[in-house]
Every structure is written in C-alpha cells, then in structure tokens.
PDB file of C-alpha atoms in Angstrom:
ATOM      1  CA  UNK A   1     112.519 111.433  90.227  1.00 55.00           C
ATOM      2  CA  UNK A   2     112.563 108.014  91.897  1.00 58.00           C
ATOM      3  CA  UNK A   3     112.697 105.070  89.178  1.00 87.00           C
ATOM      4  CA  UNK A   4     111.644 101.701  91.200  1.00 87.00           C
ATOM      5  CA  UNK A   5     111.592  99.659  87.984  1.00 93.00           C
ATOM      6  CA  UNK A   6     115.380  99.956  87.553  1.00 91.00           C
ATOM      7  CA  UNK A   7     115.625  97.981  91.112  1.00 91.00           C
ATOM      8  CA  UNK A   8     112.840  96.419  90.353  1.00 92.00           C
ATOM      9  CA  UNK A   9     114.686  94.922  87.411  1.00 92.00           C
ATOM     10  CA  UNK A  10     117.411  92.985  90.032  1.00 89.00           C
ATOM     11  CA  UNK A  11     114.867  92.379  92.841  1.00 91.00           C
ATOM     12  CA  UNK A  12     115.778  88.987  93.519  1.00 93.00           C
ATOM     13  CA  UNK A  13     117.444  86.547  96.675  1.00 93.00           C
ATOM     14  CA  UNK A  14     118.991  83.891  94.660  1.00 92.00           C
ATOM     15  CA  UNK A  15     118.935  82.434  98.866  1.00 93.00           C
ATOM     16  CA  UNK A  16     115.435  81.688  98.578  1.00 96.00           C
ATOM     17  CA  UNK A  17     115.770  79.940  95.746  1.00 96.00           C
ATOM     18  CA  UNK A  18     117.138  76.534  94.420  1.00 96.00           C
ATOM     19  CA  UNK A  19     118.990  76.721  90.771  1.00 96.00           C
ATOM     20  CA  UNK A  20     117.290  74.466  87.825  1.00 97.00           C
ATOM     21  CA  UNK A  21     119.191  72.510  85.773  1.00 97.00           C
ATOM     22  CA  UNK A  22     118.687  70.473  82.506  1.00 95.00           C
ATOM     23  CA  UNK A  23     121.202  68.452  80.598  1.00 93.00           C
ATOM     24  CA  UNK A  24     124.237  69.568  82.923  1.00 93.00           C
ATOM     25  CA  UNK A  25     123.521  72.841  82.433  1.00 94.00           C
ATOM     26  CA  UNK A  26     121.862  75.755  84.946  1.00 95.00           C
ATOM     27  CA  UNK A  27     118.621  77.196  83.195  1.00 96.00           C
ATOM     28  CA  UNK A  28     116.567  78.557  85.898  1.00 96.00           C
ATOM     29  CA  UNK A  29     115.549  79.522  89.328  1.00 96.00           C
ATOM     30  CA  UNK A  30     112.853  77.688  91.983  1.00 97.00           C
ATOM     31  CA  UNK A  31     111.143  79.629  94.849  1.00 97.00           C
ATOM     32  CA  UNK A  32     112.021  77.412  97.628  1.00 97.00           C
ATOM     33  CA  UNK A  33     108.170  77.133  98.581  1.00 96.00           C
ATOM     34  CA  UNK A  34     107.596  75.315  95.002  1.00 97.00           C
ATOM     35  CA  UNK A  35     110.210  72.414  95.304  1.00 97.00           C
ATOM     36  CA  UNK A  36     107.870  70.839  97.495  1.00 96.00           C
ATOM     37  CA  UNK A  37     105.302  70.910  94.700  1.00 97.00           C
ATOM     38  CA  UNK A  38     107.973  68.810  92.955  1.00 98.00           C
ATOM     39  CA  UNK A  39     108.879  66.226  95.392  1.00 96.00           C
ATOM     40  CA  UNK A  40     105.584  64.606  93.911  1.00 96.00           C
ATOM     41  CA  UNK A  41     107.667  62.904  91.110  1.00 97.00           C
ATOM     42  CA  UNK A  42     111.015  61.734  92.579  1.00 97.00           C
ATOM     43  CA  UNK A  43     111.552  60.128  89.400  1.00 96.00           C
ATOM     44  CA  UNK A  44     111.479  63.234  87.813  1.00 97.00           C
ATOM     45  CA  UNK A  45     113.571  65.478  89.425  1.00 98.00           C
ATOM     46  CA  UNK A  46     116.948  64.584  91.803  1.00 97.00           C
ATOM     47  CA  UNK A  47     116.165  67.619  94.632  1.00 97.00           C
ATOM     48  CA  UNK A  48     119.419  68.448  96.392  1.00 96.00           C
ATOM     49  CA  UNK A  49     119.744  71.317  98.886  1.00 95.00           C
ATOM     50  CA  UNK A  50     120.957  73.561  96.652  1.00 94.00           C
ATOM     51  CA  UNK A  51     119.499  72.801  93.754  1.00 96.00           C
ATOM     52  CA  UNK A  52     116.859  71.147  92.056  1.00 98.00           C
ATOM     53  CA  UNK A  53     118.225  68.952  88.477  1.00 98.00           C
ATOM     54  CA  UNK A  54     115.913  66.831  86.159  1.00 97.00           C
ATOM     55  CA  UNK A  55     116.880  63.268  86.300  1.00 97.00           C
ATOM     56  CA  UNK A  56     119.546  61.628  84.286  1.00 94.00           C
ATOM     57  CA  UNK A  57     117.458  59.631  82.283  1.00 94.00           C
ATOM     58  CA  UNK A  58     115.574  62.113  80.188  1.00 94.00           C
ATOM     59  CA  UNK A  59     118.860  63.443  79.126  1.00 85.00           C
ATOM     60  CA  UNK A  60     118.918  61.716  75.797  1.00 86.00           C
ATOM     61  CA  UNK A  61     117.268  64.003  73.677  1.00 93.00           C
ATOM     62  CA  UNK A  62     115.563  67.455  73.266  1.00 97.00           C
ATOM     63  CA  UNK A  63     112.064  65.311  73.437  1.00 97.00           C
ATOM     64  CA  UNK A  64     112.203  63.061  76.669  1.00 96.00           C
ATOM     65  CA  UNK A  65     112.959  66.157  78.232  1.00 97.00           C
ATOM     66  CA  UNK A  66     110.011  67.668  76.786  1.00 98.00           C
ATOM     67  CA  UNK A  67     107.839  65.118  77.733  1.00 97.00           C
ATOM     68  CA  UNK A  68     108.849  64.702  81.613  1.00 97.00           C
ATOM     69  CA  UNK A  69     108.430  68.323  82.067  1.00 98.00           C
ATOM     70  CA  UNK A  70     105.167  68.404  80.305  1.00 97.00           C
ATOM     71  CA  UNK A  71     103.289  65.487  82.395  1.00 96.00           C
ATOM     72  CA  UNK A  72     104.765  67.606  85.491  1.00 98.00           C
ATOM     73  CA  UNK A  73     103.629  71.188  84.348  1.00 98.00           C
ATOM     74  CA  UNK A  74      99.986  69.714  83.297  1.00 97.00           C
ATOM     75  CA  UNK A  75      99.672  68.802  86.860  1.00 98.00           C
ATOM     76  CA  UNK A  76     100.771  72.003  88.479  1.00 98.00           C
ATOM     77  CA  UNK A  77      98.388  73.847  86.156  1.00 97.00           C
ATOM     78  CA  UNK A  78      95.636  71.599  87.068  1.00 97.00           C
ATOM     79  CA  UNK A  79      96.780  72.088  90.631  1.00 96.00           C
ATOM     80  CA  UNK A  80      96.651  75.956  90.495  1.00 95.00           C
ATOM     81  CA  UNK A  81     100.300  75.835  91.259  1.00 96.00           C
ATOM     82  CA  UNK A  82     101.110  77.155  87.477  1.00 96.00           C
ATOM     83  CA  UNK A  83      98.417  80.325  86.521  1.00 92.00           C
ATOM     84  CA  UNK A  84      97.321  81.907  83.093  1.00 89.00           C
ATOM     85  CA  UNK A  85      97.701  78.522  80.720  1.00 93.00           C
ATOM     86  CA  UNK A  86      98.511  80.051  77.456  1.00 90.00           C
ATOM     87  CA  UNK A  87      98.948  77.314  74.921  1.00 91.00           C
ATOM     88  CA  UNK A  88     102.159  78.663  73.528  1.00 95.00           C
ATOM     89  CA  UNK A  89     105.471  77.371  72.981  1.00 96.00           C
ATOM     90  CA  UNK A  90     108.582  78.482  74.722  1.00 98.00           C
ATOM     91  CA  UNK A  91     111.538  76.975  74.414  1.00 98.00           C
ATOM     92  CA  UNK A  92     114.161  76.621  77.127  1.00 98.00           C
ATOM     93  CA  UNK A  93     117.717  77.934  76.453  1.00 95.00           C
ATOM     94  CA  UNK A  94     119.978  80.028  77.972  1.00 94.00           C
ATOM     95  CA  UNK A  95     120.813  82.405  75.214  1.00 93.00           C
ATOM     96  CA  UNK A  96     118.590  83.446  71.809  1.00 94.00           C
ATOM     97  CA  UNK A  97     120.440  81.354  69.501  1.00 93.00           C
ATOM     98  CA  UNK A  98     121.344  78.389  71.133  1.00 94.00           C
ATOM     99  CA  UNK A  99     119.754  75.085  70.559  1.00 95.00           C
ATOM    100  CA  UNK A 100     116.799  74.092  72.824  1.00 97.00           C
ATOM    101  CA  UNK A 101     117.027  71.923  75.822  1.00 97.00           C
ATOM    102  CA  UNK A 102     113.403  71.444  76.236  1.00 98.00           C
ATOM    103  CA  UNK A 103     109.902  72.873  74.985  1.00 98.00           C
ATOM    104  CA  UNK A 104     107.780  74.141  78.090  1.00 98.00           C
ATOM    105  CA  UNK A 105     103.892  75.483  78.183  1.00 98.00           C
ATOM    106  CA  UNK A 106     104.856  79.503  78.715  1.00 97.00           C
ATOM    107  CA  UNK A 107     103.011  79.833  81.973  1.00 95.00           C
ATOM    108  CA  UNK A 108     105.241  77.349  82.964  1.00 98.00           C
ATOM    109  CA  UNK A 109     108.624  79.690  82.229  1.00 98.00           C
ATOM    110  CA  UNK A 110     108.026  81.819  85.167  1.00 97.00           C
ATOM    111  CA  UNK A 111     107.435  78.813  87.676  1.00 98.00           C
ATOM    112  CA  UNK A 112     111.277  77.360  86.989  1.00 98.00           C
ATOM    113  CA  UNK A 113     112.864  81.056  86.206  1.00 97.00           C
ATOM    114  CA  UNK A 114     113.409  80.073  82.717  1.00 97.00           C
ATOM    115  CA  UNK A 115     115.492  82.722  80.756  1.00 96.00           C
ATOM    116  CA  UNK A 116     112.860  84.089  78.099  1.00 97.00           C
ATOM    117  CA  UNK A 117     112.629  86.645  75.443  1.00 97.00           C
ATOM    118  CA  UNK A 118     110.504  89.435  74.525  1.00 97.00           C
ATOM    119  CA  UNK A 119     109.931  92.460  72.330  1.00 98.00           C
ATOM    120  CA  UNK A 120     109.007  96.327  73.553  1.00 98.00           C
ATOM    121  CA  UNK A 121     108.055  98.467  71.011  1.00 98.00           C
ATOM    122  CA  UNK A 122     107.832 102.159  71.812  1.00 98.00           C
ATOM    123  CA  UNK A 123     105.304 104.080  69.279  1.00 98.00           C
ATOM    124  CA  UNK A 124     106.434 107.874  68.664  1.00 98.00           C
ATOM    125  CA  UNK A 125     104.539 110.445  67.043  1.00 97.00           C
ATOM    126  CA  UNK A 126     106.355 113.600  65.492  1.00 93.00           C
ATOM    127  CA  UNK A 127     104.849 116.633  64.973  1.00 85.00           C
ATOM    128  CA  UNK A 128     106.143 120.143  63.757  1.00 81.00           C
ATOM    129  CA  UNK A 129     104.092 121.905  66.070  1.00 83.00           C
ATOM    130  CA  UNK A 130     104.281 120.356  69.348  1.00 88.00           C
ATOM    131  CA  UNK A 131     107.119 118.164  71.157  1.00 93.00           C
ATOM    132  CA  UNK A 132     107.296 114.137  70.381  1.00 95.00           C
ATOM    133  CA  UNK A 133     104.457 112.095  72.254  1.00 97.00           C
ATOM    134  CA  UNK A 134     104.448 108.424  72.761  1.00 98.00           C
ATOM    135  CA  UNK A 135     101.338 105.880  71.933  1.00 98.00           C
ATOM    136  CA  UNK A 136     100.922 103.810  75.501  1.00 98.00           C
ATOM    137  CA  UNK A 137      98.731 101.000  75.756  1.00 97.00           C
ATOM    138  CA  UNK A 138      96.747  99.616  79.109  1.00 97.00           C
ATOM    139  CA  UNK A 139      96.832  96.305  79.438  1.00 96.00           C
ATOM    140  CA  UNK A 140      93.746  94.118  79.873  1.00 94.00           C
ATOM    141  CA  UNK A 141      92.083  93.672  83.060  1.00 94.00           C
ATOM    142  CA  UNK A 142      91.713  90.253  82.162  1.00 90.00           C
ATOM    143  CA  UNK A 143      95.567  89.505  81.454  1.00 88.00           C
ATOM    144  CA  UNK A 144      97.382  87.066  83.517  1.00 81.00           C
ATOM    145  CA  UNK A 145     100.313  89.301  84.460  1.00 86.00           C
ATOM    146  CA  UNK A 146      99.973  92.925  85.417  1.00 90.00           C
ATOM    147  CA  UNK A 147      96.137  93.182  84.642  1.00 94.00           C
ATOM    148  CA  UNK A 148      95.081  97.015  83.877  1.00 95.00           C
ATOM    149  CA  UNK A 149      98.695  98.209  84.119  1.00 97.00           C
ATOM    150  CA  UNK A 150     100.232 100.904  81.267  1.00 97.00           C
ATOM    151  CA  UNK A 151     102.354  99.454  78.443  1.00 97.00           C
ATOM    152  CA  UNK A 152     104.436 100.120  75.250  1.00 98.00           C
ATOM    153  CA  UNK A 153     102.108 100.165  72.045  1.00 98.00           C
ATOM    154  CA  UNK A 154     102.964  96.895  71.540  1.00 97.00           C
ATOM    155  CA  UNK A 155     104.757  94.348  73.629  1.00 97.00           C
ATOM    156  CA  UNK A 156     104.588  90.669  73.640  1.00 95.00           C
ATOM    157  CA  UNK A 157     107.140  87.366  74.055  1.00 96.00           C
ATOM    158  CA  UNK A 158     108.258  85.333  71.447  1.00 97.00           C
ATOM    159  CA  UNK A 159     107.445  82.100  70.826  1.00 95.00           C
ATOM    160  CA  UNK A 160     109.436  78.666  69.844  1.00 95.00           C
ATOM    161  CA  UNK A 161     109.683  79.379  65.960  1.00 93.00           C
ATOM    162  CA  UNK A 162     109.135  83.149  65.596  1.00 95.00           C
ATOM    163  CA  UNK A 163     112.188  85.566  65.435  1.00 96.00           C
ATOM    164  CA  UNK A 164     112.156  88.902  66.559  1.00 96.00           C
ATOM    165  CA  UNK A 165     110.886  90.503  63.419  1.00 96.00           C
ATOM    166  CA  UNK A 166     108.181  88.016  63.166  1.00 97.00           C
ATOM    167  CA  UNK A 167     107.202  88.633  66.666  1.00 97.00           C
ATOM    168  CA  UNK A 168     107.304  92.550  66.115  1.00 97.00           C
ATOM    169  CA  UNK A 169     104.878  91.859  63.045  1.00 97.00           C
ATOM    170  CA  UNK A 170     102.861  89.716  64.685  1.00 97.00           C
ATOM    171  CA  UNK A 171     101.864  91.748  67.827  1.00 97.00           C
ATOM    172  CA  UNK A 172     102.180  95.380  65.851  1.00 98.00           C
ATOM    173  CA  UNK A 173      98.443  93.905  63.966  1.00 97.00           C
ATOM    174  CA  UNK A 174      97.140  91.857  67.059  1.00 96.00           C
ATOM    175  CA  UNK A 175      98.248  95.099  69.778  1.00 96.00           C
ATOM    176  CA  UNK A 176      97.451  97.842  67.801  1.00 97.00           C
ATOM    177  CA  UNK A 177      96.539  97.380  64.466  1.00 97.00           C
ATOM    178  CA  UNK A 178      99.312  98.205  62.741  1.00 98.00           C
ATOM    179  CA  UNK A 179     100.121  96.515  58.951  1.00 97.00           C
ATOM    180  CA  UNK A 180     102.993  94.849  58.278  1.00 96.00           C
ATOM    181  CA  UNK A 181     104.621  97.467  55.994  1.00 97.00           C
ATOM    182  CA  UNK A 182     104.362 100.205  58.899  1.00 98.00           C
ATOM    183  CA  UNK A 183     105.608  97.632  60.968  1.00 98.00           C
ATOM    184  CA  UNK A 184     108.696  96.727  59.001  1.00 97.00           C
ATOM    185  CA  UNK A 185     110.029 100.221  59.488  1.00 98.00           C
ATOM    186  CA  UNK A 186     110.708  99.909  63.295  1.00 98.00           C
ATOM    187  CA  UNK A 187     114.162 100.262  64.333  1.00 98.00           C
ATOM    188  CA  UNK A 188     116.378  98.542  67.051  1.00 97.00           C
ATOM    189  CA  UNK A 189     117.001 100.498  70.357  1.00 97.00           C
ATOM    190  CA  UNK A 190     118.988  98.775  73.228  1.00 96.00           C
ATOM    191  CA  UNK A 191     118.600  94.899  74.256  1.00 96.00           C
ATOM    192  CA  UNK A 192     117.599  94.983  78.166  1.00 95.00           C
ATOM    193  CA  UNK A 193     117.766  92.156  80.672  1.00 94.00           C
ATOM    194  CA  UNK A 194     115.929  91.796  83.889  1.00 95.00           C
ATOM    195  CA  UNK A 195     115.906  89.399  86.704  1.00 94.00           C
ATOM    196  CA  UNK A 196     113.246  89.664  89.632  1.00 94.00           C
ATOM    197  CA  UNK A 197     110.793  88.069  91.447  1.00 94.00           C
ATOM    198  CA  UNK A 198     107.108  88.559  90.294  1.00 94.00           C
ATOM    199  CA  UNK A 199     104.231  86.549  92.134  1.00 93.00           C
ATOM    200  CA  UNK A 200     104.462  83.338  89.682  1.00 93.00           C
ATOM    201  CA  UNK A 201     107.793  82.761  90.007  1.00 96.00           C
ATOM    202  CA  UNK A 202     110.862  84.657  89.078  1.00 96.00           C
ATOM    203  CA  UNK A 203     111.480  86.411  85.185  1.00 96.00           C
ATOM    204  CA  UNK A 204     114.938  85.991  83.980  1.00 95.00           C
ATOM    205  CA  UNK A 205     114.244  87.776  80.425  1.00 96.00           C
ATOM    206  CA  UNK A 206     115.715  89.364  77.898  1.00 96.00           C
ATOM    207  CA  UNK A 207     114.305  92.764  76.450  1.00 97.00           C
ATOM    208  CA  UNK A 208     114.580  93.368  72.329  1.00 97.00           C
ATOM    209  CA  UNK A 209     113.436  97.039  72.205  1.00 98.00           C
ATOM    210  CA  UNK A 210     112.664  98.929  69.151  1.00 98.00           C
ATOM    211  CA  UNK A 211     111.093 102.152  68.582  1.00 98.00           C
ATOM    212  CA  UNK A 212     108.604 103.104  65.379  1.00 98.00           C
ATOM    213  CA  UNK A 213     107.887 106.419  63.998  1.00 98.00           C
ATOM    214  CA  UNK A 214     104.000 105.701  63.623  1.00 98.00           C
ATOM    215  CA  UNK A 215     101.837 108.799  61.605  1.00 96.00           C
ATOM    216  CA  UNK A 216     100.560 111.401  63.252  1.00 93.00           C
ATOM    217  CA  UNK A 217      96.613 110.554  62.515  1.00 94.00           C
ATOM    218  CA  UNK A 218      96.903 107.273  63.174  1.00 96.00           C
ATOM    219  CA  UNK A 219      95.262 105.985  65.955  1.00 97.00           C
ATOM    220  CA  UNK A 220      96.132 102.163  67.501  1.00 97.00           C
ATOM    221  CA  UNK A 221      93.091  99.757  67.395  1.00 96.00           C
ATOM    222  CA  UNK A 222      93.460  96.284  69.506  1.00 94.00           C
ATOM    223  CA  UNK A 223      92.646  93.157  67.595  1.00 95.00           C
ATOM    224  CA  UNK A 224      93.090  90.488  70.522  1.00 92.00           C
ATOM    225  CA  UNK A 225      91.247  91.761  73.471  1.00 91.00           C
ATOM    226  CA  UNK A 226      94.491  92.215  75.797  1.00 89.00           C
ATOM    227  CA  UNK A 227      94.973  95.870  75.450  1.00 94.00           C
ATOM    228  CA  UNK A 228      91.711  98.207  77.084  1.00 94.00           C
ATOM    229  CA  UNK A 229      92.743 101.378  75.745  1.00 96.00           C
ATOM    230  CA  UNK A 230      95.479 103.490  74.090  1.00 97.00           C
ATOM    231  CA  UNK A 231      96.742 107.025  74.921  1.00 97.00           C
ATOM    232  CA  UNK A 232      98.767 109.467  73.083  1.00 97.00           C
ATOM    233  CA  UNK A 233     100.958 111.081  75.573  1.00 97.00           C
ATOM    234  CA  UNK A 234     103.692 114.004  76.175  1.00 97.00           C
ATOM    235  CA  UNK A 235     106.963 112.733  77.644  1.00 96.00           C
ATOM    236  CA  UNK A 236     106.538 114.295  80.890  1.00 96.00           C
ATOM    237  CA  UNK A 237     103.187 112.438  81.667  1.00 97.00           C
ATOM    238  CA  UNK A 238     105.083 109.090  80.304  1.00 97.00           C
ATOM    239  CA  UNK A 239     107.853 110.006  83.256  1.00 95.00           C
ATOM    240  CA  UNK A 240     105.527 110.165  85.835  1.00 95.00           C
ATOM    241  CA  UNK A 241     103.930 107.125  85.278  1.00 96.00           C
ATOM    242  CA  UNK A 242     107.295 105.356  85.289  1.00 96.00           C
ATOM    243  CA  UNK A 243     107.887 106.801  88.425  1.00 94.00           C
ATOM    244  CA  UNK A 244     104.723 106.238  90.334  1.00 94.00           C
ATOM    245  CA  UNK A 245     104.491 102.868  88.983  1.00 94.00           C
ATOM    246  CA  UNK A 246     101.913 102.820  87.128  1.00 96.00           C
ATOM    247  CA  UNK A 247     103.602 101.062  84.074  1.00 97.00           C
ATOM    248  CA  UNK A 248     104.982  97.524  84.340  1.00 96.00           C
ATOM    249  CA  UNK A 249     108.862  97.147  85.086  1.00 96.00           C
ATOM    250  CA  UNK A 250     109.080  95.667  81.470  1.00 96.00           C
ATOM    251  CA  UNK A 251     107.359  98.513  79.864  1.00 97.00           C
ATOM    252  CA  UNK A 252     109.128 101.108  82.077  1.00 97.00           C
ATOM    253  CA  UNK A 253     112.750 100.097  81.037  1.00 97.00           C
ATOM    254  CA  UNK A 254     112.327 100.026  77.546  1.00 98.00           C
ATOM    255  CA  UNK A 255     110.261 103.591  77.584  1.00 98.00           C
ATOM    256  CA  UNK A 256     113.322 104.570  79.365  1.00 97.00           C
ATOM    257  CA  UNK A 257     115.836 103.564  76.911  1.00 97.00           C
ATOM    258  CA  UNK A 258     113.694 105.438  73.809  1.00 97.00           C
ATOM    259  CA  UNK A 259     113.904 108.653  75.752  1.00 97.00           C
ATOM    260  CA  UNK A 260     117.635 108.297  76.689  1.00 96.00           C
ATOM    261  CA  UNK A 261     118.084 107.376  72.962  1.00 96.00           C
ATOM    262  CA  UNK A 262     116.344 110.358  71.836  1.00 96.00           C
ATOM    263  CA  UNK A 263     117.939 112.936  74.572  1.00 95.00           C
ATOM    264  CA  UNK A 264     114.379 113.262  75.674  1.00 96.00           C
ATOM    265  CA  UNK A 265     115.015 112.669  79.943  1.00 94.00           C
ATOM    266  CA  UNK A 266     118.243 113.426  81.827  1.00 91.00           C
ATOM    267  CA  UNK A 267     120.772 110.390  81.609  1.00 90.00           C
ATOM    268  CA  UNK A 268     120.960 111.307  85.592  1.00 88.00           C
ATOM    269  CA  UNK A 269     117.854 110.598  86.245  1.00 88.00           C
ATOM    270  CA  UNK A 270     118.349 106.710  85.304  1.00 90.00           C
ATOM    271  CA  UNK A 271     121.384 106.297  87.245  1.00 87.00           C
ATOM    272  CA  UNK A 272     122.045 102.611  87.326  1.00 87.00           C
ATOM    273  CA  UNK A 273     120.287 101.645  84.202  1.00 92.00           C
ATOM    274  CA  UNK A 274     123.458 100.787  82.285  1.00 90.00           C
ATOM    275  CA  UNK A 275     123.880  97.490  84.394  1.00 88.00           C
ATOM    276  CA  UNK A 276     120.778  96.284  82.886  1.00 92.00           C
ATOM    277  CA  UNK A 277     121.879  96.681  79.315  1.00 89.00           C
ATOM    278  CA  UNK A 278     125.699  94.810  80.803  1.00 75.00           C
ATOM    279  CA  UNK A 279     124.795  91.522  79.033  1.00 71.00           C
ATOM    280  CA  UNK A 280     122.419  88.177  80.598  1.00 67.00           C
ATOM    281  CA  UNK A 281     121.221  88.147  83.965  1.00 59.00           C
ATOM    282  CA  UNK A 282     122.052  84.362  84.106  1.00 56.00           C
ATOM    283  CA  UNK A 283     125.650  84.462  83.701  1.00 49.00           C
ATOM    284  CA  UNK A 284     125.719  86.175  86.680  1.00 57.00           C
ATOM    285  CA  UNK A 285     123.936  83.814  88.783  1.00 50.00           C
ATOM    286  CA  UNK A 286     125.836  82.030  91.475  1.00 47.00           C
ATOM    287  CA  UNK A 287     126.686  78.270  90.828  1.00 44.00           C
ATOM    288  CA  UNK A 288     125.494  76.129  93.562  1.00 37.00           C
ATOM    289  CA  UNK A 289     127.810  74.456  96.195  1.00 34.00           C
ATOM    290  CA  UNK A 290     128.453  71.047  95.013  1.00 31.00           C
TER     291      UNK A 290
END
C-alpha cells in the first residue's frame, strides 16, 4: 500500500524559501515568490537574502509586534495575497507553552509558515458482532483548505486562549454534535508534526491526536456548516482512502496512528512514520547563513 501523506508530511525545499524571524528568534518560513509582496513596507520588515526579519523597532513588546504585522496582513488579505479570512486568533510561538511573540489573523499562519497547533480526533465504534469501524467526516465544499476532502470526526486548530481540551470540546459539538460529557472521555494517542508546502504557504504544525469510543447508535450531526456528511466505515475502506488520497495529509496521519495504536494495520505498512512523531519540525530547520 503506498502512503503519500507520510511524504507528504516533509514535502518541503527550505531553498525556496526565506526563514521568518521575530524578536531574534526563527518562527517561520516565506515562499520566495511572497517576499516581494513584502518589500511594500521596508519599514516593516529588514529583507536579507536569506531571510526575511521584522524590524528592530517593534521589538519592545508582544503588542507593537502585533500591530505591524496586523496593518501588513490586512493588506495582503485585501490584496488576495492571504485567502479564507477567518477572524480567529493564533498566536505565534515556537512551541505550545511558550509565551507569544505576536498575535496573527489565522489565515495569515500559513502565509509566514508559522508553527501552529491542532487537534485530530478519531471516532471508533465497537461492536460485538462485527470488527471496529471509524466515524469519517467530509469536509465542506465551501472550506478554505481541502474543500470536499475526507476527515477525522472532528478536527479543528486551536485558538489563542483555548487548550487542547477546550478545543476538543469545542469542535466535538460544532463537528459532530457530540456533548461535552461524551467528549470528556476521549483519550490521548500520539502528538504528530508535519512540515510541507500546501498552496497558501507552508504548514509547520503540530498534531494533538486523540481517539473516542463514541456509542454504537449514535450518529454525528454538524452544527457549523463545514462538515457535508459523515460515514461509518470498516478499517479497510479507511486504508484505501489514505492511500488514494482521498483524505487530507492531516487527517491521514492521525487515522494512521489510531490503527497502529490499536494493532488494526501492519506497522510495515507505515514505514517512515516514526520520524513524524521524532519531536518539532522547526528545530530541524536550517539556520540561515549570516
């Protein structure tokens, strides 16, 4: 079986690409095409060859860095340079707990290769008379990012100010319909971290997956209008879909880690999945020639 989301998962040239940096620290990556975009506010950003640094003088606090980035991302939005505006609040940091450098628009996250983080939540349904299925959601054709592609039951990033249980909450009601007390029973699985190139930009993110025993006549109901439908499926139909593609890389990996979990797919089948649970993909970015 041929797996493209595990390359998928490390598709990326950090060569066509200039590093981002905030506060003397690397946070992100630039597609070389979009630095011109900011050359537009040279008092803004110091551009080098190598990589691309916000000026000096927003480095006091948390806030002025805030507020340069946010006059720059309005524009690119406005300018069609940054897609699917979704008035939410990311903030930028290079690991879960750290402190924020800066608060960004989300859309914006992907355009300077921001690290982010997200939880994957894999719905299972156990029966006594027939083998373990899996709830899978398809996404939206409306969404911003992988319109009409298959998903976990509920997936979704977290915000500035949620946690990860909050965020599991939060998008068990608004992706499927499931209360807060069902919710609270989900379980950690394995943290996963990918790094590629998508068409807005590159996603540096970090994975939380967790996996939830959901009842066997209960059926997921969408309450936000991103999820068109929801199938209950046997494991070997959920394989094949990873490997023809038809799930997104995000959903994919952490599908793949319930069912090595579980015993429920050969390990040798995912050769070359373990590198994706090694730790960051940031601190293995390159640091730029000074």
């Amino acid at each position: 079986m041929n797996l493209p989301c595990i390359t998928a998962a490390r598709r990326f040239d950090p060569d066509a690409h200039r590093s981002f940096w905030l506060a003397g620290q690397r946070v992100g990556w630039i597609r070389e095409g979009d630095v011109r975009h900011l050359a537009r506010w040279p008092d803004v950003f110091d551009i080098e060859p190598a990589r691309v640094a916000l000026a000096p003088r927003f480095d006091k606090d948390v806030d002025s860095r805030s507020a340069a980035l946010g006059t720059v991302i309005g524009a690119l939005a406005a300018a069609g340079c940054i897609p699917g505006w979704r008035d939410e609040i990311y903030a930028i940091r290079n690991a879960f707990d750290d402190a924020p450098l800066a608060y960004i628009e989300r859309a914006a996250a992907r355009f300077f290769g921001t690290m982010t983080y997200a939880v994957h939540l894999n719905g299972i349904v156990k029966c006594a008379d027939r083998a373990p299925q899996l709830w899978i959601a398809r996404r939206s054709d409306t969404k911003a990012t992988d319109p009409g592609m298959l998903d976990n039951v509920v997936a979704g990033g977290i915000a500035w100010g949620l946690g990860v249980e909050a965020t599991i909450g939060k998008e068990c009601w608004e992706e499927a319909g499931i209360g807060e007390v069902l919710a609270a029973s989900a379980l950690p699985g394995r943290t996963l971290h990918v790094l590629q190139s998508i068409p807005e930009g590159t996603q540096a993110e970090q994975i939380f997956v967790y996996d939830l025993v959901l009842p066997d006549d209960f059926t997921p109901h969408n309450q936000d209008g991103e999820v068109a439908e929801h199938r209950l499926a046997r494991i070997d139909e959920v394989a094949r879909w990873i490997a023809e593609g038809a799930m997104t890389v995000d959903a994919s990996l952490a599908t793949l880690d319930c069912l090595l979990r579980h015993r429920w797919i050969d390990e040798a089948v995912c050769s070359g999945i373990e590198v994706l649970y090694a730790g960051p993909a940031h601190l293995e970015w390159p640091s730029p020639p000074r």
